[in-house]
Coordinates of C-alpha atoms and ligand atoms in Angstrom, one line a residue:
M1 CA 53.3 61.0 -175.0
K2 CA 55.0 64.3 -175.8
A3 CA 58.8 64.6 -175.5
R4 CA 60.0 65.6 -172.0
L5 CA 62.0 68.7 -171.5
K6 CA 65.2 68.9 -169.5
A7 CA 66.7 71.6 -167.3
A8 CA 69.1 73.8 -169.3
K9 CA 72.7 72.6 -169.3
G10 CA 74.6 73.6 -166.1
T11 CA 71.4 74.3 -164.1
H12 CA 69.8 72.2 -161.5
D13 CA 66.5 72.0 -159.5
L14 CA 66.4 72.0 -155.7
F15 CA 63.7 69.7 -154.3
P16 CA 62.6 70.3 -150.8
A17 CA 65.2 68.0 -149.2
D18 CA 67.9 70.2 -150.6
A19 CA 66.0 73.6 -150.7
E20 CA 65.5 73.2 -147.0
K21 CA 69.2 72.9 -146.5
F22 CA 69.8 76.1 -148.5
A23 CA 67.2 77.9 -146.5
A24 CA 68.8 76.7 -143.2
V25 CA 72.2 78.0 -144.3
E26 CA 70.6 81.4 -145.2
T27 CA 68.9 81.5 -141.8
V28 CA 72.3 81.1 -140.1
A29 CA 73.7 83.8 -142.5
R30 CA 70.9 86.1 -141.5
R31 CA 71.6 85.4 -137.8
V32 CA 75.3 85.7 -137.8
F33 CA 75.6 88.6 -140.2
G34 CA 72.7 90.3 -138.5
S35 CA 74.6 90.1 -135.2
F36 CA 77.3 92.2 -136.8
G37 CA 74.8 94.8 -138.0
Y38 CA 74.6 93.6 -141.7
G39 CA 71.2 94.0 -143.4
E40 CA 70.1 92.0 -146.5
I41 CA 70.0 93.7 -149.9
R42 CA 68.4 92.2 -153.0
T43 CA 69.4 93.5 -156.3
P44 CA 68.0 92.7 -159.8
T45 CA 69.1 89.4 -161.5
F46 CA 70.0 91.3 -164.7
E47 CA 71.8 94.6 -165.1
S48 CA 73.1 96.6 -168.0
T49 CA 76.1 94.9 -169.6
E50 CA 78.2 97.9 -169.2
L51 CA 78.1 97.6 -165.3
F52 CA 80.1 94.3 -165.4
A53 CA 82.5 95.5 -168.2
R54 CA 83.3 98.5 -166.0
S55 CA 83.6 96.7 -162.6
V56 CA 84.6 93.0 -163.1
G57 CA 86.8 94.1 -166.0
E58 CA 86.8 93.7 -169.8
T59 CA 89.8 91.3 -169.9
T60 CA 88.6 88.9 -167.2
D61 CA 87.3 85.5 -168.1
I62 CA 84.0 86.4 -166.6
V63 CA 83.3 89.3 -168.9
H64 CA 85.2 88.1 -171.8
K65 CA 83.6 84.6 -172.3
E66 CA 81.3 83.7 -169.5
M67 CA 78.5 86.2 -169.5
Y68 CA 74.9 85.6 -170.5
T69 CA 74.4 88.8 -172.5
F70 CA 71.3 89.5 -174.6
P71 CA 69.6 92.5 -176.2
D72 CA 66.1 93.2 -174.9
R73 CA 63.3 94.2 -177.2
K74 CA 64.5 97.7 -177.4
G75 CA 68.0 96.6 -178.2
R76 CA 69.5 97.5 -174.7
S77 CA 72.3 95.1 -173.9
L78 CA 71.5 93.3 -170.6
T79 CA 73.4 90.6 -168.8
L80 CA 72.4 88.0 -166.2
R81 CA 74.6 88.9 -163.2
P82 CA 77.8 86.8 -163.0
E83 CA 78.4 88.1 -159.5
N84 CA 76.7 90.5 -157.1
T85 CA 79.1 93.1 -155.8
A86 CA 78.8 95.2 -159.0
G87 CA 75.0 95.2 -158.6
V88 CA 75.2 96.2 -154.9
V89 CA 77.5 99.0 -155.6
R90 CA 75.5 100.2 -158.6
A91 CA 72.4 100.2 -156.3
L92 CA 74.1 102.3 -153.6
V93 CA 75.6 104.8 -156.1
E94 CA 72.1 105.1 -157.7
K95 CA 70.4 105.7 -154.4
G96 CA 73.0 108.3 -153.3
I97 CA 75.7 106.6 -151.3
Q98 CA 77.2 109.9 -150.4
E99 CA 74.2 110.7 -148.2
M100 CA 74.2 107.4 -146.4
P101 CA 75.6 107.1 -142.9
R102 CA 78.9 105.0 -142.9
P103 CA 79.9 102.4 -142.6
L104 CA 77.4 100.4 -144.8
R105 CA 77.0 96.8 -143.9
L106 CA 75.2 94.6 -146.4
W107 CA 74.7 90.9 -147.2
Y108 CA 73.0 89.1 -150.1
T109 CA 72.1 85.8 -151.4
G110 CA 70.9 84.8 -154.9
S111 CA 71.6 83.2 -158.2
Q112 CA 74.6 84.1 -160.3
F113 CA 75.1 83.1 -164.0
R114 CA 78.3 82.2 -165.8
Y115 CA 78.7 80.3 -169.1
E116 CA 81.3 77.8 -167.9
Q117 CA 81.9 74.2 -168.7
P118 CA 79.7 72.4 -166.2
Q119 CA 81.2 69.7 -163.9
A120 CA 80.8 68.6 -160.3
G121 CA 80.5 71.7 -158.2
R122 CA 80.6 74.1 -161.3
Y123 CA 77.3 75.2 -162.7
R124 CA 76.0 77.8 -165.1
E125 CA 73.4 79.0 -162.6
F126 CA 74.8 78.9 -159.0
R127 CA 74.0 80.7 -155.8
Q128 CA 76.2 82.9 -153.7
I129 CA 76.0 84.3 -150.2
G130 CA 78.0 87.5 -150.0
V131 CA 78.8 90.4 -147.7
E132 CA 79.9 94.0 -148.4
L133 CA 81.3 96.4 -145.9
L134 CA 81.7 100.0 -147.3
G135 CA 83.3 103.0 -145.6
V136 CA 86.0 101.4 -143.5
P137 CA 89.5 102.1 -145.0
G138 CA 91.8 100.4 -142.6
P139 CA 92.7 96.7 -142.0
V140 CA 90.1 96.6 -139.2
G141 CA 87.5 96.5 -141.9
D142 CA 89.1 93.5 -143.6
A143 CA 89.4 91.9 -140.1
E144 CA 85.7 92.4 -139.3
V145 CA 84.7 90.8 -142.6
L146 CA 87.0 87.8 -142.2
G147 CA 86.1 87.4 -138.5
M148 CA 82.4 87.4 -139.4
L149 CA 83.1 85.0 -142.2
F150 CA 84.7 82.5 -139.8
A151 CA 81.9 82.9 -137.3
F152 CA 79.5 81.9 -140.1
L153 CA 81.7 78.9 -141.2
H154 CA 82.1 77.8 -137.6
A155 CA 78.3 78.0 -137.1
L156 CA 77.9 75.6 -140.0
G157 CA 80.5 73.2 -138.7
F158 CA 83.5 74.2 -140.8
T159 CA 85.7 74.5 -137.8
D160 CA 88.9 73.6 -139.7
A161 CA 88.6 76.4 -142.3
V162 CA 91.9 78.3 -143.2
A163 CA 91.9 81.4 -145.3
T164 CA 94.6 82.0 -147.9
I165 CA 95.4 85.6 -148.1
N166 CA 97.5 87.9 -150.3
C167 CA 97.9 91.7 -150.9
I168 CA 97.8 93.1 -154.4
P169 CA 99.8 96.3 -154.9
R170 CA 97.9 99.4 -156.0
G171 CA 98.7 102.5 -158.1
P172 CA 102.2 102.8 -159.3
A173 CA 103.2 99.7 -157.3
R174 CA 100.7 97.7 -159.3
A175 CA 102.0 99.0 -162.6
A176 CA 105.5 98.1 -161.5
F177 CA 104.4 94.6 -160.5
S178 CA 102.6 94.1 -163.9
K179 CA 105.8 95.2 -165.7
A180 CA 107.9 92.8 -163.7
L181 CA 105.5 90.0 -164.4
Q182 CA 105.6 90.8 -168.2
D183 CA 109.4 90.8 -168.1
H184 CA 109.4 87.5 -166.3
V185 CA 106.9 85.9 -168.7
R186 CA 107.9 87.3 -172.1
P187 CA 111.0 85.1 -172.6
H188 CA 108.5 82.1 -172.4
A189 CA 105.8 83.6 -174.5
A190 CA 106.3 81.0 -177.3
R191 CA 104.8 78.4 -174.9
L192 CA 101.7 80.5 -174.2
G193 CA 98.4 80.1 -176.0
A194 CA 96.7 83.0 -177.7
E195 CA 94.5 83.8 -174.7
D196 CA 97.4 84.0 -172.3
L197 CA 99.4 86.1 -174.8
K198 CA 96.5 88.6 -174.8
R199 CA 96.5 88.6 -171.0
L200 CA 100.3 89.2 -171.0
E201 CA 99.9 92.3 -173.0
E202 CA 96.6 93.6 -171.7
N203 CA 96.3 92.6 -168.1
P204 CA 99.3 90.5 -166.9
L205 CA 97.7 89.9 -163.4
R206 CA 95.0 87.8 -165.1
L207 CA 97.7 85.3 -166.2
F208 CA 97.3 83.8 -162.7
D209 CA 93.7 82.8 -163.7
S210 CA 95.1 80.8 -166.6
K211 CA 93.8 77.2 -166.8
D212 CA 96.6 76.3 -169.3
P213 CA 98.9 73.7 -167.7
E214 CA 101.8 75.3 -169.8
A215 CA 101.4 78.6 -168.0
R216 CA 101.7 77.1 -164.4
P217 CA 105.5 76.4 -164.4
I218 CA 106.2 79.7 -166.0
L219 CA 104.3 81.5 -163.2
E220 CA 105.9 79.5 -160.4
G221 CA 109.1 81.6 -160.5
A222 CA 107.2 84.9 -161.2
P223 CA 107.7 88.0 -159.1
K224 CA 105.7 88.1 -155.9
T225 CA 103.0 90.6 -155.2
L226 CA 104.1 91.1 -151.6
D227 CA 107.6 92.3 -152.8
F228 CA 106.0 95.2 -154.7
L229 CA 103.8 96.7 -152.0
D230 CA 104.3 100.4 -151.2
E231 CA 104.9 101.4 -147.5
A232 CA 101.2 102.0 -146.7
S233 CA 100.0 98.8 -148.4
R234 CA 102.6 96.8 -146.5
A235 CA 101.6 98.3 -143.2
H236 CA 97.9 97.5 -144.0
H237 CA 98.8 93.9 -144.8
E238 CA 101.0 93.4 -141.6
A239 CA 98.4 95.0 -139.4
L240 CA 95.7 92.8 -140.9
K241 CA 97.7 89.7 -140.1
E242 CA 98.1 90.8 -136.6
L243 CA 94.3 91.4 -136.3
L244 CA 93.6 88.0 -137.7
V245 CA 95.9 86.3 -135.3
Q246 CA 94.2 88.1 -132.4
G247 CA 90.7 87.3 -133.8
G248 CA 91.5 83.6 -134.1
V249 CA 91.1 83.5 -137.9
R250 CA 93.4 80.9 -139.3
F251 CA 95.2 81.9 -142.4
R252 CA 98.3 81.3 -144.6
E253 CA 99.8 83.6 -147.2
S254 CA 100.1 82.8 -150.9
A255 CA 101.4 85.1 -153.7
A256 CA 99.4 83.1 -156.3
I257 CA 95.9 84.3 -155.1
V258 CA 95.0 87.3 -157.3
R259 CA 91.3 86.5 -157.8
G260 CA 89.7 86.6 -161.3
I261 CA 88.1 90.0 -161.0
D262 CA 89.8 93.3 -161.7
Y263 CA 88.3 95.4 -158.9
Y264 CA 90.3 94.0 -156.1
T265 CA 93.0 96.2 -154.4
L266 CA 95.2 95.2 -151.5
T267 CA 93.7 92.4 -149.5
V268 CA 92.4 89.3 -151.3
F269 CA 91.5 85.9 -149.8
E270 CA 90.0 82.5 -150.6
V271 CA 88.9 79.6 -148.6
A272 CA 89.0 76.1 -150.0
S273 CA 87.4 72.9 -148.5
E274 CA 89.0 69.5 -148.6
R275 CA 85.5 68.1 -148.6
L276 CA 85.0 69.2 -152.2
G277 CA 86.4 67.7 -155.4
A278 CA 88.4 69.3 -158.1
Q279 CA 86.3 72.5 -157.7
N280 CA 87.4 73.0 -154.1
A281 CA 87.1 76.8 -153.9
L282 CA 84.5 77.6 -151.3
L283 CA 84.6 81.4 -151.4
G284 CA 86.6 84.4 -152.4
G285 CA 86.8 88.0 -151.4
G286 CA 88.9 91.0 -150.9
R287 CA 89.2 94.8 -150.8
Y288 CA 87.9 97.0 -153.6
D289 CA 88.6 100.5 -152.7
E290 CA 88.2 101.9 -156.2
L291 CA 85.0 100.3 -157.4
V292 CA 82.6 102.8 -156.0
G293 CA 84.5 105.6 -157.6
E294 CA 84.7 103.6 -160.9
L295 CA 80.9 103.3 -160.9
G296 CA 80.4 107.1 -160.5
G297 CA 80.2 107.3 -156.7
P298 CA 82.5 109.2 -154.3
P299 CA 85.7 107.4 -153.3
T300 CA 84.7 104.7 -150.8
P301 CA 86.8 102.0 -149.4
A302 CA 85.2 98.6 -149.3
V303 CA 85.7 95.0 -148.6
G304 CA 83.6 91.8 -149.1
F305 CA 83.4 88.2 -150.0
A306 CA 81.2 85.7 -151.9
I307 CA 80.6 82.2 -150.9
G308 CA 79.6 79.5 -153.4
E309 CA 76.4 78.4 -151.7
D310 CA 75.9 75.2 -153.7
R311 CA 79.4 74.1 -152.8
L312 CA 79.0 75.2 -149.1
V313 CA 75.8 73.0 -148.8
E314 CA 77.6 70.1 -150.6
A315 CA 80.6 70.3 -148.2
M316 CA 78.5 70.5 -145.1
T317 CA 78.4 67.3 -143.0
G318 CA 76.3 68.5 -140.0
D319 CA 72.6 69.5 -140.1
V320 CA 71.9 73.1 -139.2
R321 CA 68.2 72.8 -139.4
E322 CA 66.2 73.0 -136.1
P323 CA 64.5 69.8 -135.3
R324 CA 60.7 70.0 -135.7
S325 CA 58.1 67.7 -134.4
L326 CA 55.9 66.1 -137.0
V327 CA 52.2 65.4 -136.4
F328 CA 50.4 63.3 -139.0
V329 CA 46.6 63.9 -138.9
I330 CA 44.9 60.8 -140.4
P331 CA 41.2 60.9 -141.0
D332 CA 39.8 57.4 -141.5
G333 CA 37.8 58.4 -144.6
P334 CA 36.2 61.4 -146.5
D335 CA 33.5 61.7 -143.7
E336 CA 36.3 62.8 -141.4
F337 CA 38.0 65.3 -143.7
V338 CA 36.3 68.4 -142.3
Y339 CA 36.9 67.4 -138.7
A340 CA 40.6 66.7 -139.6
L341 CA 41.0 70.1 -141.2
G342 CA 39.8 71.7 -138.1
V343 CA 41.9 69.6 -135.8
S344 CA 45.0 70.2 -138.0
N345 CA 44.6 73.9 -137.8
E346 CA 44.1 73.8 -134.1
I347 CA 47.4 71.9 -133.6
R348 CA 49.2 74.3 -135.9
G349 CA 48.0 77.1 -133.7
L350 CA 49.2 75.2 -130.5
L351 CA 52.6 74.1 -132.0
P352 CA 53.7 76.9 -134.4
E353 CA 57.1 75.3 -135.0
A354 CA 55.7 71.8 -135.7
I355 CA 55.0 70.3 -139.1
V356 CA 51.3 69.2 -139.2
E357 CA 50.5 67.0 -142.3
S358 CA 47.1 65.8 -143.1
D359 CA 46.5 62.5 -145.0
Y360 CA 43.7 63.0 -147.5
S361 CA 44.1 59.7 -149.3
G362 CA 41.0 58.4 -147.6
R363 CA 42.7 55.0 -147.5
G364 CA 41.9 54.4 -143.8
I365 CA 43.9 54.9 -140.6
G366 CA 46.0 51.7 -141.1
K367 CA 47.6 52.8 -144.4
G368 CA 48.1 56.4 -143.1
L369 CA 49.9 55.1 -140.1
G370 CA 52.2 53.1 -142.3
R371 CA 53.7 56.3 -143.9
A372 CA 54.0 57.9 -140.4
G373 CA 55.7 54.8 -139.0
Q374 CA 58.2 54.9 -141.9
I375 CA 59.2 58.5 -141.2
A376 CA 59.4 57.8 -137.4
R377 CA 61.9 55.0 -138.2
D378 CA 63.8 56.9 -140.8
P379 CA 63.4 60.7 -140.4
A380 CA 65.7 61.3 -143.3
L381 CA 62.9 60.4 -145.6
H382 CA 61.3 63.8 -144.8
P383 CA 62.6 67.0 -146.3
F384 CA 62.5 68.7 -142.8
R385 CA 64.7 67.8 -139.8
V386 CA 62.1 65.8 -138.0
G387 CA 62.1 65.3 -134.2
A388 CA 59.3 63.6 -132.4
V389 CA 56.6 61.9 -134.6
H390 CA 52.9 61.7 -133.6
A391 CA 49.8 60.5 -135.4
V392 CA 46.4 62.0 -134.7
L393 CA 43.9 59.3 -135.6
L394 CA 40.3 60.5 -136.5
G395 CA 37.6 57.9 -137.1
S396 CA 33.9 58.2 -136.8
R397 CA 34.1 57.6 -133.1
E398 CA 36.3 60.6 -132.7
R399 CA 34.3 62.8 -135.0
E400 CA 31.0 61.9 -133.2
G401 CA 32.5 62.2 -129.7
D402 CA 34.6 65.3 -130.5
T403 CA 37.7 63.5 -129.3
V404 CA 41.1 62.7 -130.8
T405 CA 43.3 59.7 -130.6
M406 CA 47.0 60.4 -130.4
K407 CA 49.7 57.9 -131.0
D408 CA 53.3 58.6 -130.1
L409 CA 55.2 56.8 -132.8
T410 CA 58.5 56.8 -130.9
S411 CA 57.1 55.1 -127.8
G412 CA 54.1 53.4 -129.4
T413 CA 51.7 54.6 -126.7
Q414 CA 48.3 55.7 -127.8
E415 CA 45.5 57.7 -125.9
T416 CA 42.0 58.9 -126.7
F417 CA 40.9 62.2 -125.1
P418 CA 38.5 65.1 -125.6
R419 CA 39.5 67.5 -128.3
R420 CA 39.4 70.4 -125.8
E421 CA 42.3 68.9 -123.9
L422 CA 44.6 69.3 -127.0
P423 CA 46.4 72.4 -125.5
E424 CA 47.6 70.6 -122.3
R425 CA 48.2 67.3 -124.1
L426 CA 50.5 69.0 -126.6
A427 CA 52.2 71.3 -124.2
G428 CA 56.1 71.0 -124.7
R429 CA 55.9 68.9 -127.8
E430 CA 57.3 71.5 -130.2
R431 CA 60.4 69.4 -131.0
Ligands
LIG1 P1 84.0 84.4 -157.6 O1 82.8 85.3 -157.6 O2 84.5 84.0 -158.9 O3 85.1 85.0 -156.6 O4 83.5 83.1 -156.8 C1 83.2 83.0 -155.4 C2 82.7 81.6 -155.2 O5 81.6 81.3 -156.0 C3 83.7 80.5 -155.5 O6 84.7 80.3 -154.6 C4 82.8 79.3 -155.8 O7 82.5 78.7 -154.5 C5 81.5 79.9 -156.3 N1 81.4 79.8 -157.7 C6 82.0 80.5 -158.7 N2 81.7 80.1 -159.9 C7 80.9 79.0 -159.7 C8 80.2 78.1 -160.6 N3 80.3 78.2 -161.9 N4 79.5 77.1 -160.1 C9 79.4 77.0 -158.7 N5 80.0 77.8 -157.8 C10 80.7 78.8 -158.4

């Protein structure tokens, strides 16, 4: 036998039992975000490397050491997207955002790629579900996005979610904050590693992303972002808090949340889940009023978030899939296959929401019923969320008489009736 190949480090396969959960979460996303007027956008999985350097930021961990970057055959530098906001903004600017009616309301789902050290909940290919609202400058935009986020989380059973929010100074206030942070950290510079020293000089805000335990205590007494806000930023932040209280979005404030991406201005937020292990960050987001301009578009205020879909599914305890009734069609042997194909399709037509599975093993009705019975007893064996389970038994008697025998595997009752009676017999058995 030839050697078997393994999935690349940090990637994983989703088999139907898991993939159906992801699909169900995406269905809820489509329903909830759609009810706020957000439409789905799908952008390419790879982009020019320059896009991420200009948006996420040269000195962030993501750009600096986590990107999958490669030259294509013509020597262009391409990168597998490490996040999706940059791609969405690039797409809008390319299509002519200045002509589009505002606000723009978009959501996406898809794989993202980061060369990180894999561990539970941290992958090199992972999926995100995200939202972008462009063209609403005031705190009401942040409040819409956070309110919608919480509606989504509640629909998935995360009723105890709490957002941690912060406000990052902009313009001259941001420069003053960076300077104060440098002044605070410099006397302790001898304790910092090379990477944090670079951050200290080039982009002090990124010190908060440091994973070095030595850096933590130094940052604990650091200046607070909220003390550096200019008048307008402070008003924005205070108004947002008021709107969140009114909207029933639970939150707390933390000066330590700065997010590992440079494009954020003003509002930033995260939600963690206690149901996850060490990697407990479920999602992150914030306002990025300068990004559209940075990428060549007209000044456009914007706010959004990205949820780690793998972590979201892992932390979910309830089942958001709709129950579907399962009908096993079991021909006794190969002579009944053609009859079974016809009957199966007829049932699919009558019960569009049901799962109609045919047994083509030719092992006889008894064996086929065994598998159906197993699933009736333990519906979790099936990748879908199975409601009622029925078996349709087709032997030579049924084929010759154009009848079907239907067994309800929950009650155990069984009846034989003419095939033409299927519509009335199946009525109301969708679930
Ligand atoms: P970020 O784009 O870094 O703001 O991340 C947003 C969310 O994506 C995080 O809160 C995580 O839930 C998820 N995430 C980020 N990196 C990874 C990863 N390597 N593996 C799995 N999920 C991730």
